Amino acid sequence: MENRNNNEGAAKYRGVRPRPWGKYAAEIRDTDRGGARVWLGTFETAEEAARAYDRAALAMRGQYAVMNFPNEHNLLGSNACPSSSSGRRSTSQREVIEFEYVDDRILEQLLEDEVNRRSKKKG
């Protein structure tokens, strides 16, 4: 159990997990798509990642969203979302699948399958 807490003192946020190289990944489950993971991005701090999760939760679930920083959104009103520190605001809700520690042969096969699928659609 001691190995699970490599980031002692680090705050734990909903939808946020530390990456091995020191950054933080954010993702949210989309209940409209059977609980599929929606990738929100990789961030420098856990707080930035948590705020990205909050924006996505608010957009997906509205007033029923469970958020990391609910007081920040209550002060802004139900329709407002603060912008991220980079000044960009994600409006697309596309799903991105992240592969970790995947063998190169598997990746090549996936790419080949995609090429074959596209060529069948054209022909």
PDB file of C-alpha atoms in Angstrom:
ATOM      1  CA  MET A   1       0.000   0.000   0.000  1.00  0.00           C
ATOM      2  CA  GLU A   2       2.928   2.354   0.576  1.00  0.00           C
ATOM      3  CA  ASN A   3       3.784   2.459  -3.156  1.00  0.00           C
ATOM      4  CA  ARG A   4       0.366   3.883  -4.076  1.00  0.00           C
ATOM      5  CA  ASN A   5       1.114   7.265  -2.468  1.00  0.00           C
ATOM      6  CA  ASN A   6       4.126   8.427  -4.462  1.00  0.00           C
ATOM      7  CA  ASN A   7       2.743  11.997  -4.432  1.00  0.00           C
ATOM      8  CA  GLU A   8       2.484  12.486  -0.694  1.00  0.00           C
ATOM      9  CA  GLY A   9       0.804  15.749   0.144  1.00  0.00           C
ATOM     10  CA  ALA A  10      -0.632  16.097  -3.380  1.00  0.00           C
ATOM     11  CA  ALA A  11      -4.321  16.951  -3.445  1.00  0.00           C
ATOM     12  CA  LYS A  12      -6.622  14.359  -5.009  1.00  0.00           C
ATOM     13  CA  TYR A  13      -9.151  15.759  -7.444  1.00  0.00           C
ATOM     14  CA  ARG A  14     -12.057  14.171  -9.273  1.00  0.00           C
ATOM     15  CA  GLY A  15     -11.122  13.277 -12.862  1.00  0.00           C
ATOM     16  CA  VAL A  16      -7.406  13.991 -12.366  1.00  0.00           C
ATOM     17  CA  ARG A  17      -4.475  11.610 -12.221  1.00  0.00           C
ATOM     18  CA  PRO A  18      -0.738  12.231 -12.062  1.00  0.00           C
ATOM     19  CA  ARG A  19       1.389  11.265 -15.071  1.00  0.00           C
ATOM     20  CA  PRO A  20       4.755   9.557 -14.512  1.00  0.00           C
ATOM     21  CA  TRP A  21       6.641  12.573 -15.885  1.00  0.00           C
ATOM     22  CA  GLY A  22       5.134  15.037 -13.405  1.00  0.00           C
ATOM     23  CA  LYS A  23       2.151  16.478 -15.268  1.00  0.00           C
ATOM     24  CA  TYR A  24      -1.528  15.781 -14.619  1.00  0.00           C
ATOM     25  CA  ALA A  25      -4.106  14.195 -16.920  1.00  0.00           C
ATOM     26  CA  ALA A  26      -7.795  15.106 -16.813  1.00  0.00           C
ATOM     27  CA  GLU A  27     -10.680  13.049 -18.160  1.00  0.00           C
ATOM     28  CA  ILE A  28     -14.381  12.673 -17.515  1.00  0.00           C
ATOM     29  CA  ARG A  29     -16.872   9.875 -18.066  1.00  0.00           C
ATOM     30  CA  ASP A  30     -19.704  10.639 -20.488  1.00  0.00           C
ATOM     31  CA  THR A  31     -22.847   8.947 -19.195  1.00  0.00           C
ATOM     32  CA  ASP A  32     -24.612   9.615 -22.517  1.00  0.00           C
ATOM     33  CA  ARG A  33     -22.098   7.309 -24.209  1.00  0.00           C
ATOM     34  CA  GLY A  34     -22.157   4.430 -21.774  1.00  0.00           C
ATOM     35  CA  GLY A  35     -19.500   5.846 -19.476  1.00  0.00           C
ATOM     36  CA  ALA A  36     -16.902   6.350 -22.227  1.00  0.00           C
ATOM     37  CA  ARG A  37     -13.868   8.362 -21.177  1.00  0.00           C
ATOM     38  CA  VAL A  38     -13.540  11.834 -22.657  1.00  0.00           C
ATOM     39  CA  TRP A  39      -9.953  13.075 -22.691  1.00  0.00           C
ATOM     40  CA  LEU A  40      -9.632  16.660 -21.449  1.00  0.00           C
ATOM     41  CA  GLY A  41      -5.879  17.072 -21.711  1.00  0.00           C
ATOM     42  CA  THR A  42      -2.597  17.107 -19.825  1.00  0.00           C
ATOM     43  CA  PHE A  43      -1.850  20.010 -17.489  1.00  0.00           C
ATOM     44  CA  GLU A  44       1.098  21.382 -15.539  1.00  0.00           C
ATOM     45  CA  THR A  45      -0.727  21.333 -12.191  1.00  0.00           C
ATOM     46  CA  ALA A  46      -3.417  19.196 -10.591  1.00  0.00           C
ATOM     47  CA  GLU A  47      -5.501  22.334 -10.014  1.00  0.00           C
ATOM     48  CA  GLU A  48      -5.512  23.225 -13.737  1.00  0.00           C
ATOM     49  CA  ALA A  49      -6.574  19.690 -14.578  1.00  0.00           C
ATOM     50  CA  ALA A  50      -9.287  19.808 -11.904  1.00  0.00           C
ATOM     51  CA  ARG A  51     -10.643  23.057 -13.331  1.00  0.00           C
ATOM     52  CA  ALA A  52     -10.745  21.503 -16.814  1.00  0.00           C
ATOM     53  CA  TYR A  53     -12.750  18.633 -15.320  1.00  0.00           C
ATOM     54  CA  ASP A  54     -15.104  21.129 -13.657  1.00  0.00           C
ATOM     55  CA  ARG A  55     -15.730  22.959 -16.947  1.00  0.00           C
ATOM     56  CA  ALA A  56     -16.496  19.668 -18.706  1.00  0.00           C
ATOM     57  CA  ALA A  57     -18.731  18.466 -15.865  1.00  0.00           C
ATOM     58  CA  LEU A  58     -20.646  21.730 -15.892  1.00  0.00           C
ATOM     59  CA  ALA A  59     -21.069  21.567 -19.685  1.00  0.00           C
ATOM     60  CA  MET A  60     -22.212  17.921 -19.584  1.00  0.00           C
ATOM     61  CA  ARG A  61     -24.334  17.837 -16.448  1.00  0.00           C
ATOM     62  CA  GLY A  62     -25.281  21.447 -15.745  1.00  0.00           C
ATOM     63  CA  GLN A  63     -26.573  22.089 -12.240  1.00  0.00           C
ATOM     64  CA  TYR A  64     -26.191  18.378 -11.376  1.00  0.00           C
ATOM     65  CA  ALA A  65     -22.421  18.398 -11.931  1.00  0.00           C
ATOM     66  CA  VAL A  66     -20.183  17.228  -9.114  1.00  0.00           C
ATOM     67  CA  MET A  67     -17.145  19.488  -9.226  1.00  0.00           C
ATOM     68  CA  ASN A  68     -13.791  19.958  -7.563  1.00  0.00           C
ATOM     69  CA  PHE A  69     -14.283  23.709  -7.022  1.00  0.00           C
ATOM     70  CA  PRO A  70     -18.058  24.237  -6.850  1.00  0.00           C
ATOM     71  CA  ASN A  71     -17.784  27.668  -5.199  1.00  0.00           C
ATOM     72  CA  GLU A  72     -15.868  29.098  -8.165  1.00  0.00           C
ATOM     73  CA  HIS A  73     -18.681  28.228 -10.548  1.00  0.00           C
ATOM     74  CA  ASN A  74     -21.481  29.295  -8.219  1.00  0.00           C
ATOM     75  CA  LEU A  75     -19.999  32.792  -8.041  1.00  0.00           C
ATOM     76  CA  LEU A  76     -19.941  33.056 -11.825  1.00  0.00           C
ATOM     77  CA  GLY A  77     -23.507  31.896 -12.418  1.00  0.00           C
ATOM     78  CA  SER A  78     -24.748  28.668 -13.937  1.00  0.00           C
ATOM     79  CA  ASN A  79     -23.921  29.511 -17.570  1.00  0.00           C
ATOM     80  CA  ALA A  80     -20.454  31.002 -17.157  1.00  0.00           C
ATOM     81  CA  CYS A  81     -17.254  29.016 -17.381  1.00  0.00           C
ATOM     82  CA  PRO A  82     -13.899  30.570 -16.543  1.00  0.00           C
ATOM     83  CA  SER A  83     -11.302  30.378 -19.282  1.00  0.00           C
ATOM     84  CA  SER A  84      -8.273  28.190 -18.842  1.00  0.00           C
ATOM     85  CA  SER A  85      -4.899  29.673 -18.018  1.00  0.00           C
ATOM     86  CA  SER A  86      -3.797  29.247 -21.636  1.00  0.00           C
ATOM     87  CA  GLY A  87      -6.710  31.347 -22.873  1.00  0.00           C
ATOM     88  CA  ARG A  88      -8.140  28.489 -24.933  1.00  0.00           C
ATOM     89  CA  ARG A  89     -11.586  27.078 -24.349  1.00  0.00           C
ATOM     90  CA  SER A  90     -12.430  23.637 -25.632  1.00  0.00           C
ATOM     91  CA  THR A  91     -15.810  23.483 -27.316  1.00  0.00           C
ATOM     92  CA  SER A  92     -15.519  20.113 -29.013  1.00  0.00           C
ATOM     93  CA  GLN A  93     -16.767  17.020 -27.232  1.00  0.00           C
ATOM     94  CA  ARG A  94     -14.894  14.403 -29.227  1.00  0.00           C
ATOM     95  CA  GLU A  95     -13.589  11.281 -27.587  1.00  0.00           C
ATOM     96  CA  VAL A  96      -9.866  10.610 -27.558  1.00  0.00           C
ATOM     97  CA  ILE A  97      -8.496   7.242 -26.552  1.00  0.00           C
ATOM     98  CA  GLU A  98      -5.109   7.233 -24.864  1.00  0.00           C
ATOM     99  CA  PHE A  99      -2.819   4.218 -25.284  1.00  0.00           C
ATOM    100  CA  GLU A 100      -0.122   3.665 -22.720  1.00  0.00           C
ATOM    101  CA  TYR A 101       2.686   1.125 -22.865  1.00  0.00           C
ATOM    102  CA  VAL A 102       1.388  -0.365 -26.094  1.00  0.00           C
ATOM    103  CA  ASP A 103       3.743  -2.513 -28.139  1.00  0.00           C
ATOM    104  CA  ASP A 104       4.777  -1.018 -31.511  1.00  0.00           C
ATOM    105  CA  ARG A 105       3.378  -4.037 -33.354  1.00  0.00           C
ATOM    106  CA  ILE A 106      -0.080  -3.382 -31.935  1.00  0.00           C
ATOM    107  CA  LEU A 107       0.070   0.282 -32.936  1.00  0.00           C
ATOM    108  CA  GLU A 108       1.183  -0.637 -36.458  1.00  0.00           C
ATOM    109  CA  GLN A 109      -1.672  -3.134 -36.718  1.00  0.00           C
ATOM    110  CA  LEU A 110      -4.194  -0.527 -35.553  1.00  0.00           C
ATOM    111  CA  LEU A 111      -2.907   1.961 -38.104  1.00  0.00           C
ATOM    112  CA  GLU A 112      -2.977  -0.665 -40.860  1.00  0.00           C
ATOM    113  CA  ASP A 113      -6.543  -1.633 -39.944  1.00  0.00           C
ATOM    114  CA  GLU A 114      -7.583   2.032 -40.112  1.00  0.00           C
ATOM    115  CA  VAL A 115      -5.979   2.447 -43.549  1.00  0.00           C
ATOM    116  CA  ASN A 116      -7.723  -0.714 -44.786  1.00  0.00           C
ATOM    117  CA  ARG A 117     -11.060   0.448 -43.405  1.00  0.00           C
ATOM    118  CA  ARG A 118     -10.751   3.819 -45.135  1.00  0.00           C
ATOM    119  CA  SER A 119      -9.731   2.283 -48.439  1.00  0.00           C
ATOM    120  CA  LYS A 120     -12.794  -0.014 -48.335  1.00  0.00           C
ATOM    121  CA  LYS A 121     -15.054   3.013 -47.808  1.00  0.00           C
ATOM    122  CA  LYS A 122     -13.583   4.761 -50.863  1.00  0.00           C
ATOM    123  CA  GLY A 123     -13.774   1.717 -53.120  1.00  0.00           C
TER     124      GLY A 123
END
